Coordinates of C-alpha atoms (C1' of nucleotides) in Angstrom, one line a residue:
Chain N
M58 CA 61.0 5.9 36.7
K59 CA 58.6 3.7 35.1
N60 CA 56.0 4.8 32.6
Q61 CA 52.6 5.6 34.1
A62 CA 50.9 3.3 31.6
L63 CA 53.1 0.4 32.6
I64 CA 52.3 0.9 36.2
L65 CA 48.7 0.6 35.4
L66 CA 49.4 -2.6 33.4
D67 CA 51.2 -4.0 36.3
T68 CA 48.2 -3.4 38.5
V69 CA 45.7 -4.8 36.1
E70 CA 47.8 -7.9 35.5
R71 CA 48.1 -8.5 39.2
L72 CA 44.4 -7.9 39.7
G73 CA 43.7 -10.3 36.9
N74 CA 45.8 -12.9 38.4
L75 CA 44.2 -12.4 41.8
L76 CA 40.8 -12.7 40.3
R77 CA 41.8 -15.9 38.5
V78 CA 43.2 -17.3 41.7
G79 CA 39.9 -16.4 43.4
L80 CA 38.0 -18.2 40.7
R81 CA 40.2 -21.3 41.2
Q82 CA 39.6 -21.3 44.9
A83 CA 35.9 -20.8 44.5
G84 CA 35.6 -23.7 42.1
V85 CA 37.4 -26.1 44.4
A86 CA 34.4 -27.0 46.3
Q87 CA 32.5 -28.0 43.1
G88 CA 35.6 -29.5 41.5
L89 CA 35.6 -26.9 38.8
Q90 CA 38.4 -25.1 37.1
P91 CA 38.5 -21.3 36.5
I92 CA 37.6 -21.8 32.9
H93 CA 34.4 -23.7 33.8
L94 CA 33.2 -20.8 36.0
Q95 CA 34.1 -18.3 33.3
A96 CA 31.9 -20.4 30.9
L97 CA 29.0 -20.6 33.3
L98 CA 29.2 -16.8 33.9
Y99 CA 29.3 -16.2 30.2
L100 CA 26.3 -18.4 29.4
N101 CA 24.4 -16.7 32.2
E102 CA 24.7 -13.5 30.3
A103 CA 24.8 -14.5 26.7
N104 CA 21.8 -13.6 24.5
R105 CA 20.2 -15.9 22.0
Y106 CA 22.7 -15.1 19.3
S107 CA 25.7 -15.9 21.5
N108 CA 24.9 -19.0 23.5
T109 CA 26.9 -21.4 21.3
P110 CA 30.3 -23.2 21.7
Q111 CA 31.8 -21.1 18.9
A112 CA 30.7 -17.8 20.6
L113 CA 32.1 -19.0 23.9
A114 CA 35.4 -20.0 22.3
E115 CA 35.8 -16.6 20.9
Y116 CA 34.8 -14.9 24.1
L117 CA 37.4 -16.9 26.0
G118 CA 40.0 -16.7 23.3
L119 CA 40.4 -20.4 23.0
T120 CA 40.0 -22.9 20.2
K121 CA 36.7 -24.6 19.7
G122 CA 38.2 -28.0 20.3
T123 CA 39.4 -26.9 23.7
V124 CA 36.1 -25.4 24.6
S125 CA 34.3 -28.6 23.4
Q126 CA 36.1 -30.5 26.1
S127 CA 35.2 -28.1 28.9
L128 CA 31.6 -28.2 27.8
L129 CA 31.6 -31.9 27.8
L130 CA 32.5 -31.8 31.5
L131 CA 29.9 -29.2 32.3
A132 CA 27.3 -31.1 30.6
R133 CA 28.3 -34.4 32.4
R134 CA 27.9 -32.5 35.7
R135 CA 24.4 -31.3 34.6
L136 CA 25.4 -27.7 34.9
I137 CA 24.6 -26.9 31.3
A138 CA 22.1 -28.3 28.7
R139 CA 22.7 -28.6 25.0
H140 CA 19.9 -28.3 22.4
A141 CA 20.0 -28.5 18.7
D142 CA 19.0 -25.3 17.0
D143 CA 15.7 -25.3 15.2
K144 CA 16.8 -23.5 12.1
D145 CA 20.4 -24.6 11.7
G146 CA 21.3 -28.2 12.4
R147 CA 25.0 -27.3 12.8
V148 CA 24.6 -25.2 15.9
V149 CA 24.2 -26.2 19.5
R150 CA 22.4 -24.0 21.9
L151 CA 23.8 -23.9 25.5
T152 CA 21.8 -23.0 28.5
L153 CA 22.4 -23.1 32.2
T154 CA 20.4 -25.7 34.0
D155 CA 18.8 -24.9 37.4
K156 CA 21.8 -26.5 39.0
G157 CA 24.2 -24.4 37.0
K158 CA 22.4 -21.2 38.0
E159 CA 22.5 -22.4 41.6
V160 CA 26.2 -23.0 41.5
L161 CA 26.8 -19.4 40.3
K162 CA 24.6 -18.0 43.0
E163 CA 26.2 -19.9 45.8
L164 CA 29.7 -18.8 44.8
G165 CA 29.1 -15.1 45.5
L166 CA 32.0 -14.2 43.4
T167 CA 31.5 -10.4 43.4
N168 CA 31.3 -9.8 47.2
A169 CA 35.0 -9.4 47.9
W170 CA 35.4 -7.1 45.0
R171 CA 32.5 -5.0 46.1
D172 CA 34.0 -4.6 49.5
A173 CA 37.4 -3.7 48.1
L174 CA 35.9 -0.8 46.2
Q175 CA 33.3 0.4 48.7
S176 CA 35.6 3.3 49.8
A177 CA 36.1 4.6 46.3
S178 CA 33.8 7.3 45.2
P179 CA 31.4 6.6 42.2
A180 CA 33.1 9.4 40.2
R181 CA 36.5 7.8 40.6
L182 CA 35.1 4.4 39.7
S183 CA 33.5 5.6 36.6
S184 CA 36.6 7.5 35.6
A185 CA 38.8 4.4 36.0
T186 CA 36.2 2.3 34.2
K187 CA 36.3 4.6 31.2
V188 CA 40.0 4.4 31.0
L189 CA 40.1 0.7 31.1
K190 CA 37.2 0.3 28.7
E191 CA 39.1 2.4 26.1
A192 CA 42.2 0.2 26.5
L193 CA 40.0 -2.9 26.3
A194 CA 38.3 -1.7 23.1
T195 CA 41.6 -0.7 21.5
L196 CA 43.2 -4.0 22.3
Q197 CA 40.3 -6.0 21.0
A198 CA 40.1 -3.9 17.8
R199 CA 43.8 -4.4 17.2
N200 CA 43.6 -8.1 17.6
G201 CA 40.4 -8.6 15.7
Y202 CA 38.6 -9.8 18.8
R203 CA 34.9 -9.2 19.3
S204 CA 33.9 -6.8 22.0
F205 CA 31.1 -9.0 23.5
G206 CA 29.2 -6.0 25.0
V207 CA 25.6 -5.7 25.7
C208 CA 23.0 -4.7 23.2
V209 CA 22.3 -1.4 24.9
T210 CA 25.7 -0.2 23.8
C211 CA 25.6 -1.6 20.4
R212 CA 25.3 0.4 17.2
H213 CA 23.0 -2.3 15.7
N214 CA 20.5 -1.9 18.5
L215 CA 17.4 0.3 17.6
H216 CA 15.2 1.7 20.3
I217 CA 11.9 1.8 18.4
G218 CA 9.6 2.5 21.3
P219 CA 9.1 2.2 25.1
R220 CA 10.6 -1.1 26.0
S221 CA 10.8 -2.1 22.4
Y222 CA 14.0 -2.9 20.6
V223 CA 15.1 -4.3 17.2
C224 CA 18.5 -5.6 16.2
G225 CA 19.4 -3.9 12.9
L226 CA 21.6 -6.8 12.0
T227 CA 19.1 -9.7 12.5
K228 CA 16.0 -7.5 12.1
E229 CA 14.5 -9.4 15.2
K230 CA 12.6 -7.8 18.0
L231 CA 14.4 -7.8 21.4
S232 CA 12.9 -7.6 24.8
S233 CA 14.1 -5.1 27.3
R234 CA 15.6 -7.9 29.3
E235 CA 17.5 -9.2 26.3
V236 CA 19.1 -5.9 25.4
S237 CA 21.1 -6.0 28.6
K238 CA 22.7 -9.3 27.7
I239 CA 26.1 -10.1 26.0
C240 CA 26.1 -10.5 22.2
R241 CA 28.6 -11.9 20.0
E242 CA 27.8 -9.5 17.2
H243 CA 28.2 -6.5 19.4
S244 CA 29.8 -3.5 17.8
P245 CA 30.3 -0.5 20.0
V246 CA 28.9 2.8 19.0
E247 CA 31.7 5.1 18.1
E248 CA 31.5 8.1 20.5
N249 CA 34.6 9.9 19.2
A250 CA 35.2 9.0 15.6
A251 CA 38.9 8.9 15.1
Chain Z
M146 CA 21.0 -1.1 36.3
K147 CA 24.2 -2.6 37.3
N148 CA 26.4 -1.5 40.2
Q149 CA 29.3 0.7 39.2
A150 CA 31.8 -1.4 41.0
L151 CA 30.6 -4.5 39.1
I152 CA 31.0 -2.8 35.8
L153 CA 34.6 -2.1 36.7
L154 CA 35.0 -5.7 37.8
D155 CA 33.8 -6.9 34.4
T156 CA 36.2 -4.6 32.7
V157 CA 39.1 -5.7 34.7
E158 CA 38.2 -9.4 34.3
R159 CA 37.9 -9.0 30.5
L160 CA 41.2 -7.2 30.4
G161 CA 42.9 -9.8 32.6
N162 CA 41.6 -12.4 30.2
L163 CA 42.8 -10.6 27.2
L164 CA 46.2 -10.1 28.7
R165 CA 46.4 -13.8 29.5
V166 CA 45.5 -14.6 26.0
G167 CA 48.1 -12.3 24.8
L168 CA 50.6 -14.1 27.0
R169 CA 49.6 -17.4 25.6
Q170 CA 50.0 -16.2 22.0
A171 CA 53.3 -14.5 22.8
G172 CA 54.7 -17.8 24.2
V173 CA 53.7 -20.0 21.3
A174 CA 56.8 -19.2 19.4
Q175 CA 59.0 -20.4 22.2
G176 CA 56.7 -23.2 23.2
L177 CA 56.0 -21.5 26.6
Q178 CA 52.8 -21.3 28.5
P179 CA 51.5 -18.2 30.1
I180 CA 52.6 -19.3 33.5
H181 CA 56.1 -19.6 32.2
L182 CA 56.3 -16.1 31.0
Q183 CA 54.8 -14.9 34.2
A184 CA 57.5 -16.7 36.1
L185 CA 60.2 -15.2 33.9
L186 CA 58.8 -11.7 34.3
Y187 CA 58.7 -12.2 38.1
L188 CA 62.2 -13.4 38.3
N189 CA 63.4 -10.5 36.2
E190 CA 62.1 -8.2 38.9
A191 CA 62.5 -10.0 42.1
N192 CA 65.1 -8.9 44.6
R193 CA 67.5 -11.1 46.5
Y194 CA 65.0 -12.1 49.2
S195 CA 62.4 -13.1 46.6
N196 CA 64.1 -15.2 43.9
T197 CA 63.1 -18.6 45.2
P198 CA 60.6 -21.2 44.3
Q199 CA 58.5 -20.6 47.4
A200 CA 58.2 -16.8 46.7
L201 CA 57.3 -17.4 43.1
A202 CA 54.6 -19.8 44.3
E203 CA 53.1 -17.2 46.6
Y204 CA 53.3 -14.6 43.9
L205 CA 51.5 -16.7 41.4
G206 CA 49.0 -18.0 44.0
L207 CA 50.0 -21.7 43.2
T208 CA 51.3 -24.5 45.3
K209 CA 55.1 -25.1 45.5
G210 CA 54.7 -28.4 43.9
T211 CA 53.1 -27.0 40.8
V212 CA 55.6 -24.2 40.5
S213 CA 58.4 -26.8 40.9
Q214 CA 57.3 -28.5 37.7
S215 CA 57.2 -25.2 35.8
L216 CA 60.7 -24.4 37.0
L217 CA 61.9 -27.7 35.9
L218 CA 60.8 -27.0 32.4
L219 CA 62.3 -23.5 32.4
A220 CA 65.6 -24.9 33.6
R221 CA 65.5 -27.6 31.0
R222 CA 65.2 -24.9 28.4
R223 CA 68.1 -23.0 29.9
L224 CA 66.0 -19.9 30.6
I225 CA 66.7 -20.0 34.3
A226 CA 69.6 -21.1 36.5
R227 CA 69.3 -22.6 40.0
H228 CA 71.9 -22.1 42.6
A229 CA 72.0 -23.4 46.2
D230 CA 72.0 -20.7 48.8
D231 CA 75.2 -20.0 50.6
K232 CA 73.7 -19.6 54.0
D233 CA 70.6 -21.7 54.0
G234 CA 71.0 -25.2 52.5
R235 CA 67.2 -25.5 51.9
V236 CA 66.6 -22.6 49.6
V237 CA 67.3 -22.4 45.9
R238 CA 68.1 -19.2 44.2
L239 CA 66.6 -18.6 40.8
T240 CA 68.1 -16.3 38.2
L241 CA 67.4 -15.6 34.6
T242 CA 70.1 -16.7 32.2
D243 CA 71.1 -14.5 29.3
K244 CA 68.8 -16.6 27.1
G245 CA 66.0 -16.0 29.5
K246 CA 66.5 -12.2 29.5
E247 CA 66.7 -12.3 25.7
V248 CA 63.4 -14.1 25.5
L249 CA 61.6 -11.5 27.5
K250 CA 63.1 -8.7 25.5
E251 CA 62.1 -10.1 22.2
L252 CA 58.5 -10.6 23.3
G253 CA 57.8 -6.9 23.7
L254 CA 54.8 -7.7 25.8
T255 CA 54.0 -4.1 26.8
N256 CA 53.9 -2.5 23.4
A257 CA 50.2 -3.1 22.6
W258 CA 49.2 -1.9 26.0
R259 CA 51.1 1.2 25.7
D260 CA 49.5 2.0 22.4
A261 CA 46.1 1.3 23.9
L262 CA 46.6 3.9 26.5
Q263 CA 48.4 6.6 24.6
S264 CA 45.3 8.7 24.2
A265 CA 44.6 8.8 27.9
S266 CA 45.9 11.7 29.9
P267 CA 48.4 11.0 32.7
A268 CA 46.1 12.4 35.2
R269 CA 43.4 9.9 34.3
L270 CA 45.9 7.1 34.2
S271 CA 47.2 7.8 37.7
S272 CA 43.6 8.2 39.0
A273 CA 42.6 4.9 37.6
T274 CA 45.8 3.3 39.0
K275 CA 45.1 4.6 42.4
V276 CA 41.6 3.1 42.5
L277 CA 42.9 -0.3 41.3
K278 CA 45.8 -0.4 43.6
E279 CA 43.6 0.3 46.5
A280 CA 41.4 -2.6 45.4
L281 CA 44.4 -4.8 45.0
A282 CA 45.7 -4.1 48.4
T283 CA 42.4 -4.7 50.0
L284 CA 41.9 -8.1 48.2
Q285 CA 45.4 -9.1 49.1
A286 CA 45.0 -8.1 52.8
R287 CA 41.7 -9.9 53.0
N288 CA 43.0 -13.1 51.7
G289 CA 46.3 -12.9 53.5
Y290 CA 48.3 -12.7 50.4
R291 CA 51.5 -10.7 50.1
S292 CA 51.6 -7.5 48.3
F293 CA 54.8 -8.1 46.4
G294 CA 55.6 -4.4 45.9
V295 CA 59.0 -2.7 45.4
C296 CA 61.1 -1.6 48.4
V297 CA 60.6 2.0 47.6
T298 CA 56.9 1.7 48.7
C299 CA 57.7 -0.6 51.7
R300 CA 57.5 0.5 55.3
H301 CA 60.6 -1.5 56.1
N302 CA 62.8 0.5 53.7
L303 CA 64.9 3.2 55.3
H304 CA 66.5 5.9 53.3
I305 CA 69.6 6.5 55.2
G306 CA 71.5 8.9 52.7
P307 CA 71.7 9.7 49.1
R308 CA 71.3 6.5 47.2
S309 CA 71.7 4.6 50.3
Y310 CA 69.0 2.3 51.8
V311 CA 68.6 -0.2 54.5
C312 CA 65.9 -2.8 54.9
G313 CA 64.7 -2.6 58.5
L314 CA 63.6 -6.2 58.4
T315 CA 66.9 -7.8 57.4
K316 CA 69.2 -4.9 58.5
E317 CA 71.0 -5.2 55.2
K318 CA 72.1 -2.4 52.9
L319 CA 70.3 -2.2 49.5
S320 CA 71.5 -0.5 46.4
S321 CA 69.4 2.1 44.7
R322 CA 68.8 -0.4 42.0
E323 CA 67.6 -3.0 44.4
V324 CA 65.0 -0.9 46.0
S325 CA 63.1 -0.7 42.8
K326 CA 62.7 -4.5 42.7
I327 CA 59.9 -6.7 43.9
C328 CA 60.2 -8.1 47.5
R329 CA 58.4 -11.0 49.1
E330 CA 58.5 -9.2 52.4
H331 CA 56.9 -6.0 51.1
S332 CA 54.5 -4.4 53.5
P333 CA 52.9 -1.2 52.1
V334 CA 53.2 2.1 54.1
E335 CA 49.8 2.9 55.4
E336 CA 48.9 6.3 54.0
N337 CA 45.5 6.5 55.7
A338 CA 45.5 4.6 58.9
A339 CA 42.0 3.2 59.3
Chain A
dG182 C1' 24.6 -31.7 -7.5
dA183 C1' 29.5 -30.8 -6.5
dA184 C1' 32.6 -27.8 -4.2
dT185 C1' 33.1 -25.1 -0.3
dA186 C1' 32.3 -23.3 4.2
dA187 C1' 30.8 -23.4 9.0
dA188 C1' 29.8 -25.6 13.5
dG189 C1' 31.1 -29.2 16.5
dT190 C1' 33.4 -33.4 18.0
dT191 C1' 37.2 -36.4 18.7
dT192 C1' 42.0 -37.7 19.4
dC193 C1' 46.6 -36.9 20.5
dG194 C1' 50.5 -35.2 23.0
dA195 C1' 52.4 -31.7 26.2
dC196 C1' 51.7 -29.7 30.2
dA197 C1' 49.3 -27.2 34.5
dC198 C1' 47.6 -28.0 38.8
dG199 C1' 46.5 -29.9 43.6
dA200 C1' 47.3 -33.4 46.7
dT201 C1' 50.3 -36.3 48.8
dA202 C1' 54.4 -38.2 50.2
dC203 C1' 59.1 -37.7 50.7
dG204 C1' 64.1 -35.9 51.6
dT205 C1' 66.9 -32.4 53.3
dT206 C1' 68.2 -28.6 56.2
dT207 C1' 67.3 -25.5 59.9
dC208 C1' 65.5 -24.1 64.2
dG209 C1' 63.8 -24.5 68.9
dT210 C1' 63.5 -26.6 73.3
dG211 C1' 64.9 -29.5 76.8
Chain F
dC31 C1' 73.7 -32.5 72.0
dA32 C1' 69.4 -34.9 70.8
dC33 C1' 65.0 -34.8 69.4
dG34 C1' 61.0 -33.0 67.1
dA35 C1' 58.8 -29.5 64.6
dA36 C1' 58.9 -26.4 60.8
dA37 C1' 60.4 -24.7 56.3
dC38 C1' 62.1 -25.4 51.5
dG39 C1' 62.2 -28.1 47.8
dT40 C1' 61.3 -32.3 44.7
dA41 C1' 58.8 -36.4 42.8
dT42 C1' 54.6 -38.8 41.7
dC43 C1' 49.9 -39.4 40.4
dG44 C1' 45.3 -38.2 38.6
dT45 C1' 42.4 -34.9 36.4
dG46 C1' 41.8 -31.6 33.2
dT47 C1' 43.4 -27.6 29.9
dC48 C1' 45.1 -26.4 25.6
dG49 C1' 46.3 -26.3 20.5
dA50 C1' 46.6 -28.9 16.3
dA51 C1' 44.6 -31.8 13.2
dA52 C1' 41.5 -34.9 11.3
dC53 C1' 36.7 -35.8 11.0
dT54 C1' 31.3 -35.5 10.7
dT55 C1' 27.3 -33.1 9.7
dT56 C1' 24.8 -29.4 8.0
dA57 C1' 24.5 -25.0 5.0
dT58 C1' 25.7 -22.2 1.3
dT59 C1' 27.4 -21.1 -3.1
dC60 C1' 28.1 -21.7 -7.8

DNA sequence: GAATAAAGTTTCGACACGATACGTTTCGTG
DNA sequence: CACGAAACGTATCGTGTCGAAACTTTATTC
C-alpha cells in the first residue's frame, strides 16, 4: 500500500499537468505558450515592487535570460509594455497593456476549475487549501524560493489605520488595493513558530 | 475577497509549478528534461495495456509526434527499450531498461514532498486528496481525457478470488502486482451516481 | 575613482511542441 | 479477397523554451 502523502503527490502532479495542458490549449488561439500566459497572469497580480523581469524569473523558477526571451515576444505582440524605472536605471517595469488584460479576460481560465469544485463544501476546500499551502511553504523555504504571497499575509505589512497600510520593509504607504497583490519580498507571518 | 475555490487553484498551480521546476532541476545531472522524467515515471507504472507511445501521449496530453521525439532521445540514452508487439504489428511496447530504473531510483523525487507533509495528519491528507481527486476526475471527464488510474479502482476489474483478478474489458487474468499499475483503459467506479 | 554587484539583453546549442505528411498494419465491408 | 478507412508510429519543419555564458549599463561600496 502506498503512503498517503505519495497519493496526494500523485494527484497534485496530475492536476498540475492537467492545468498546464489547459493553459497550452487556451493559448493556442493567440499563439501563446503556457509560460506566456503564466507571465501575463503574474504581471496582472504583481505589485509595484515585483513587476520586473527578475521578479518574474524568480516566480517562474527560470533564468533571467530565458524570461527575457519570452518577454520579448510578449512585447512584440503588444501584450505588455516596458518602462524604465525612474529611480534605478537598471530596472525595467513591466505592465500589461489593455490588449494584454483583454486576452486574460477572454481566456476565462478559471471557469472549468470552479465547476470542478462546486460540489465540494467550503470547509473541505479550506482544509485542503491549508494542507497544500503548508506543503508549498515548506518546499519553498527548503529550496530558498520566495513565497510570492500577497501583502495582507506578509509580516512586513503594517495596518496603520482604516484602509491604510505601510510596508515595513520599504516604509512606503500602500493602498488597500495594493495590499492584495503579489509581492516579491513577501515573507509569511509565522503562525506556529517551530 | 477571493473565492475559496480560486485560492485552492492558485495553490495547486503554484505547487505544480514548483514540482515541475524540481523535475527540471533533478534532470539536469542526467541531461534530461521534465518531460523525459515524466515519461520514465509513467512507464515505470504502466501496465501491459498502457506501455505504448500512444498511451503515453494521452497521459501527457501531447501529440504522438511530439512524444515520438522524446522517446527517440530516451532510447538513444538506453533508458527505455522498444519492442514490436507480438499480436499487433502497429504497436510498439516500451519498457524501462535497468539503467532507466536506476536513474529513477537515484533521483529520489519524492523525498522533499514527504518531508513537506510530515506534519500533516493522515486524516487531513486523505481529506485533501479526496477533494483534489474529485476535481481531477471532473476535469478529465469534461475534457474527454482518460483517468489513467490503477486497476484496483477500475470498474472493469473483477476480483474473482484471493489474489486473482480479471479485466472485464480484455477478459485477461491480471496478477495482484499488475492490478496496482496504471491503465489507459481505466474507468473509475462511480461511487455516487449523479 | 576603481572594484564590485545587480538588472537586463544577447547569443548559442539542444530540445519541446504542434502540424503535416507519410508508411505500415489492422479492420471492416462488400 | 479487394478495397478503403482507421489506428499506430515515424519523420520533417518551423517556432519557441530553456540554461549557460558573455556582455552592457547602472548602482553601490570601499
